[in-house]
Short mmCIF file of C-alpha atoms in Angstrom, two decimals:
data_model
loop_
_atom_site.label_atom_id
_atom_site.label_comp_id
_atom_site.label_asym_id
_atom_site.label_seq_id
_atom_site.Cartn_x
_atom_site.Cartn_y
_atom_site.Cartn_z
CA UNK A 1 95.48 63.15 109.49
CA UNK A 2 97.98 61.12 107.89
CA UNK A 3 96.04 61.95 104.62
CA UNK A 4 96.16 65.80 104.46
CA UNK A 5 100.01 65.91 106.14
CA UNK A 6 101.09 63.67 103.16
CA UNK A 7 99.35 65.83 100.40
CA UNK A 8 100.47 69.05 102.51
CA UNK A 9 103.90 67.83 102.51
CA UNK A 10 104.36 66.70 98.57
CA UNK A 11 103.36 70.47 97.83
CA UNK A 12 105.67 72.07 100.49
CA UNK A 13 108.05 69.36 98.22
CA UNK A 14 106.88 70.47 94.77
CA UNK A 15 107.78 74.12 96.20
CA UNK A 16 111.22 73.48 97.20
CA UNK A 17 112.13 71.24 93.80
CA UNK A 18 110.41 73.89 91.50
CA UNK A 19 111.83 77.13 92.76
CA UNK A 20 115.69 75.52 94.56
CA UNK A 21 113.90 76.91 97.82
CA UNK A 22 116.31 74.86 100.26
CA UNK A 23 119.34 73.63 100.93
CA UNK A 24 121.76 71.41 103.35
CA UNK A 25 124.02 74.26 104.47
CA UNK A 26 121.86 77.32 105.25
CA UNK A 27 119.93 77.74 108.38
CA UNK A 28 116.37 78.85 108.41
CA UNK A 29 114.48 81.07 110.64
CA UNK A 30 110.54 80.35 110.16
CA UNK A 31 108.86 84.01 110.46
CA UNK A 32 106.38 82.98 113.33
CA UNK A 33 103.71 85.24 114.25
CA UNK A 34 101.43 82.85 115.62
CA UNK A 35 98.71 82.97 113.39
CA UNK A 36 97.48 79.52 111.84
CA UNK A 37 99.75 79.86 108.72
CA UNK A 38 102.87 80.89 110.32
CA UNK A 39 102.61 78.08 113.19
CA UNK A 40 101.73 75.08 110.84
CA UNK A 41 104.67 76.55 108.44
CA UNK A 42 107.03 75.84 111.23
CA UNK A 43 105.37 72.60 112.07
CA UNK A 44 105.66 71.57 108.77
CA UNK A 45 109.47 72.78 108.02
CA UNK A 46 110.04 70.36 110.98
CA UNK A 47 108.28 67.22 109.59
CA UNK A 48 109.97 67.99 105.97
CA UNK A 49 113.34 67.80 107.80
CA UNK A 50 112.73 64.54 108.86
CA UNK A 51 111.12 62.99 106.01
CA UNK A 52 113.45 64.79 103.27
CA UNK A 53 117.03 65.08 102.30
CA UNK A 54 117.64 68.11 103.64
CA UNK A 55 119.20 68.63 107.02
CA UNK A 56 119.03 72.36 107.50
CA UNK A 57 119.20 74.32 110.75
CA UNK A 58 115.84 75.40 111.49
CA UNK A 59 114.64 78.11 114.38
CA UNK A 60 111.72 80.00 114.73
CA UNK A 61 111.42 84.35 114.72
CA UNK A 62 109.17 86.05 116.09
CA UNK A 63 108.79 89.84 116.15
CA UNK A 64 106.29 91.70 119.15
CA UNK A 65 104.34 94.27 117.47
CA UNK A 66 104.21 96.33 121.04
CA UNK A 67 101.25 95.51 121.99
CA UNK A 68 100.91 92.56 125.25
CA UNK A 69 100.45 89.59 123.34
CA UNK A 70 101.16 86.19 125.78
CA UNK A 71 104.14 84.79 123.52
CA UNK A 72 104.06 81.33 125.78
CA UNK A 73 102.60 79.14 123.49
CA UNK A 74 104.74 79.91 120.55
CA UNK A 75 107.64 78.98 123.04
CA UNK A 76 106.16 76.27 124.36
CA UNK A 77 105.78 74.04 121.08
CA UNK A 78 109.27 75.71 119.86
CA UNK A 79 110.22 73.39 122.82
CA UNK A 80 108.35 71.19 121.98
CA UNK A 81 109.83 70.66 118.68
CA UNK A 82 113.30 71.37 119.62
CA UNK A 83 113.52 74.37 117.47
CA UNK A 84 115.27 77.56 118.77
CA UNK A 85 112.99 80.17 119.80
CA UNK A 86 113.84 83.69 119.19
CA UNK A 87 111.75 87.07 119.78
CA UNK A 88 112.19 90.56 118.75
CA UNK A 89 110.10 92.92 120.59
CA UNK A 90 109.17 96.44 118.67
CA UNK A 91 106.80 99.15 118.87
CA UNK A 92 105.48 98.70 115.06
CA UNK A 93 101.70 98.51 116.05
CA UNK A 94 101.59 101.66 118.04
CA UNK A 95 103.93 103.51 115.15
CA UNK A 96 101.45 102.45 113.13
CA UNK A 97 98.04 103.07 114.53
CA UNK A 98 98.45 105.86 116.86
CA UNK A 99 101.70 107.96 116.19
CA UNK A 100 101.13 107.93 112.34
CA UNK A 101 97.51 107.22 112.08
CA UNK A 102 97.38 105.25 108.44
CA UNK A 103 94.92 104.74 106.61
CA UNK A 104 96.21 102.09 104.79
CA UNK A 105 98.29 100.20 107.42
CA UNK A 106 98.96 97.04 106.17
CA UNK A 107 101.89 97.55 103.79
CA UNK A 108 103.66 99.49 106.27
CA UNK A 109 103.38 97.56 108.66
CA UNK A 110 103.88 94.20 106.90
CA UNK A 111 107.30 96.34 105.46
CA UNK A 112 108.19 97.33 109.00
CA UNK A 113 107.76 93.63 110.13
CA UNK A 114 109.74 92.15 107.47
CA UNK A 115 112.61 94.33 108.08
CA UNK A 116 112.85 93.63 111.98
CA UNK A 117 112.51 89.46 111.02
CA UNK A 118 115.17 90.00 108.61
CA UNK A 119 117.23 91.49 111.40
CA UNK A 120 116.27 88.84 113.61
CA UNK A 121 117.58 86.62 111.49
CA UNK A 122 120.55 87.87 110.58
CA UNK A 123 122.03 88.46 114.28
CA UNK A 124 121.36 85.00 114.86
CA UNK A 125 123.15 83.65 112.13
CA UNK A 126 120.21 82.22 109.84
CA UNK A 127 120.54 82.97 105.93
CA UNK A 128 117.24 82.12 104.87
CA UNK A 129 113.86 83.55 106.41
CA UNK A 130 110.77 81.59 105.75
CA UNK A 131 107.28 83.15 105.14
CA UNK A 132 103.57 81.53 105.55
CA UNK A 133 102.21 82.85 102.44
CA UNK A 134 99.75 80.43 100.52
CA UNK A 135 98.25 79.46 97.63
CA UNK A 136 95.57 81.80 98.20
CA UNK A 137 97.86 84.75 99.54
CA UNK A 138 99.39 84.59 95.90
CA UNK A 139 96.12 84.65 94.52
CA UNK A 140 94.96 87.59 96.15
CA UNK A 141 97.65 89.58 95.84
CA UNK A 142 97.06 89.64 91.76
CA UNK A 143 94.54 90.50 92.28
CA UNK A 144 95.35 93.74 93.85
CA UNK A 145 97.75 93.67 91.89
CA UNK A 146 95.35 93.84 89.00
CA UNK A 147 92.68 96.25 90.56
CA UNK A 148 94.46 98.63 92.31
CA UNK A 149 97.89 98.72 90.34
CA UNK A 150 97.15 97.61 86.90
CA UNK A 151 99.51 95.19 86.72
CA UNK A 152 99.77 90.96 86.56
CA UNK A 153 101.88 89.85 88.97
CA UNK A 154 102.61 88.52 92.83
CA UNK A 155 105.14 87.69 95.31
CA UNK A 156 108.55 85.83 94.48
CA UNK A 157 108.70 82.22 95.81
CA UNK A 158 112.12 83.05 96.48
CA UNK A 159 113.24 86.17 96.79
CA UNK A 160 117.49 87.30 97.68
CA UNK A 161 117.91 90.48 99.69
CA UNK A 162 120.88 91.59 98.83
CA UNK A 163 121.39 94.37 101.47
CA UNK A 164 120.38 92.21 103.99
CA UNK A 165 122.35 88.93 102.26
CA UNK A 166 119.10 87.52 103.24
CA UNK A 167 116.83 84.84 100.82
CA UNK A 168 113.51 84.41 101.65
CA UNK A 169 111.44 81.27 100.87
CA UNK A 170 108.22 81.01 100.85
CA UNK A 171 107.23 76.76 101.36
CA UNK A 172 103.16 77.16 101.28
CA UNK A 173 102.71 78.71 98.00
CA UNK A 174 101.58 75.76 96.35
CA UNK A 175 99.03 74.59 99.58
CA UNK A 176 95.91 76.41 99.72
CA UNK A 177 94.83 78.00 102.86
CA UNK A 178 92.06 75.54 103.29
CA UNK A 179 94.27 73.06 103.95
CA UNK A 180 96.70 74.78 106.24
CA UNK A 181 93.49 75.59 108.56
CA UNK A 182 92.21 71.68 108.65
CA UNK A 183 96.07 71.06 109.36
CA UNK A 184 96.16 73.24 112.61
CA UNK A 185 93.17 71.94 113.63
CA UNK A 186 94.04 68.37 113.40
CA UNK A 187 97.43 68.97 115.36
CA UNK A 188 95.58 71.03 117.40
CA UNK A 189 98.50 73.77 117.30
CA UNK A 190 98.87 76.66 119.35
CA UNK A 191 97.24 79.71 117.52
CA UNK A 192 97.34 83.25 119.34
CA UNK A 193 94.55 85.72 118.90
CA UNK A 194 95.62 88.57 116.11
CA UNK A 195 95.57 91.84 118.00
CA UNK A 196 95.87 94.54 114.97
CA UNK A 197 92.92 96.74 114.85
CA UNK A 198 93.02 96.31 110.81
CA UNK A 199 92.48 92.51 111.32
CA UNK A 200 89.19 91.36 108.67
CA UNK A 201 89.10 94.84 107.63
CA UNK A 202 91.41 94.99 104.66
CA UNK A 203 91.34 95.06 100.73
CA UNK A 204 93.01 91.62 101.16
CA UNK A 205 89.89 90.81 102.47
CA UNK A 206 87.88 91.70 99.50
CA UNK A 207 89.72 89.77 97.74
CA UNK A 208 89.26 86.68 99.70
CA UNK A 209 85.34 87.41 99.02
CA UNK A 210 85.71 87.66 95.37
CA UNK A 211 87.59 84.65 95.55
CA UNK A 212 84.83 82.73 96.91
CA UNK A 213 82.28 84.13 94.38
CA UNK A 214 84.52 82.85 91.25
CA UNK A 215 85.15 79.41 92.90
CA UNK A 216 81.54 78.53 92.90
CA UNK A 217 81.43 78.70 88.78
CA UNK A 218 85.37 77.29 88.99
CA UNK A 219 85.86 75.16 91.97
CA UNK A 220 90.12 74.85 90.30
CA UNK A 221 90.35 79.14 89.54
CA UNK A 222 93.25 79.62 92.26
CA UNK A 223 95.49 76.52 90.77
CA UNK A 224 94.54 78.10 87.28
CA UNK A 225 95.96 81.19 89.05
CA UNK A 226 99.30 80.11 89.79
CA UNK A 227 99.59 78.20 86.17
CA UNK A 228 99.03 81.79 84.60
CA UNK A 229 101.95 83.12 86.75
CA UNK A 230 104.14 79.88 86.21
CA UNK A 231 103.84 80.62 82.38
CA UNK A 232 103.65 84.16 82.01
CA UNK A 233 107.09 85.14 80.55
CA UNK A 234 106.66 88.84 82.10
CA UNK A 235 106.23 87.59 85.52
CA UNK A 236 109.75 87.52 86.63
CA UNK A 237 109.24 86.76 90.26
CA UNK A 238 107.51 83.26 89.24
CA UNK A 239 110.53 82.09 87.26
CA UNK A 240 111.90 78.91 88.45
CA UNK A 241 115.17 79.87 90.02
CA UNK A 242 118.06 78.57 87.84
#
């Protein structure tokens, strides 16, 4: 335990001294939707408080999707870890899947989710907005980046809104996924079941596969990944915030 927390901890560290992800004087609201990523981000915001520097305000968002989803859990070790709790229910799922029928759903909806957390997080006075997205979530996405839009490039590590005056940080992009799951595990954290209909069915998905195929002739391909985006000039997103 105290092994993989450590080595989780120095790359949530490496995150926040590469890209100037956090500060002492704005608040953060952790986007938590209770999957496995989201849950250990907030667990893991918590420890870095303690163990780092930084004294931030820290709370925890999450937005209902419409569909009956028992939220108790997600309270329960918000409690637990003295962190403010806040939810922010919405009828995104069934907008989604049944008035408008998509085909491709996820951007929409991930668009749609974003917008209501950014909200969230605004009314309750928190500048910064957290996200769970990994090592591998970067990954994939340039890949479909590359695929379907014929371009090299992936989400910002940090990333201002300026119509929202709303930064978010994303503290995982350095940890792989692997490790986030033998995290959860080992703290045995609260995970809620996923209920979109899309869930394991997505191009994301692919990507996850093909993933898997060129780590068996590269075991080190997805840090090789994020070196590429580090030091490609073009990629303006993966600039280290002056």
């Amino acid at each position: 335990m105290s092994y993989i927390m450590d080595k989780t901890i120095k790359k949530v560290k490496s995150a926040v001294r590469d890209f100037q992800l956090i500060d002492n004087t704005q608040g953060i609201m952790v986007g938590l939707s209770g999957g496995k990523d989201s849950i250990t981000l907030l667990y893991l915001m918590h420890q870095f408080k303690k163990v780092s520097k930084y004294k931030y305000p820290l709370a925890a968002g999450h937005v209902g999707m419409g569909w009956d989803t028992d939220i108790a859990p997600l309270e329960k070790i918000c409690r637990e870890l003295d962190v403010p709790f806040y939810y922010e229910p919405t009828n995104i799922g069934p907008v989604v899947f049944e008035v408008r029928h998509e085909k491709n759903p996820c951007s929409l909806c991930a668009k749609m989710r974003r917008g209501a957390l950014n909200n969230l997080a605004k009314n309750k006075g928190f500048p910064k907005v957290a996200l769970a997205h990994h090592m591998d979530d970067a990954v994939e996405t340039v890949l479909l980046k590359m695929f379907y839009e014929g371009r090299m490039d992936s989400f910002s590590p940090k990333t201002y809104l300026d119509q929202k005056d709303i930064t978010v940080i994303r503290p995982l992009v350095y940890v792989p996924e692997q490790d986030i799951s033998r995290l959860c595990r080992l703290l045995q954290l609260p995970v809620i079941e996923n209920p979109c209909p899309a869930n394991g069915y997505t191009k994301r998905q692919d990507m996850k596969e093909i993933i898997k195929l060129i780590e068996k002739t590269n075991p080190l391909a997805k840090e090789r990944v994020i070196t590429a985006l580090k030091n490609l000039d073009q990629a303006k997103a993966w600039k280290s915030i002056e």
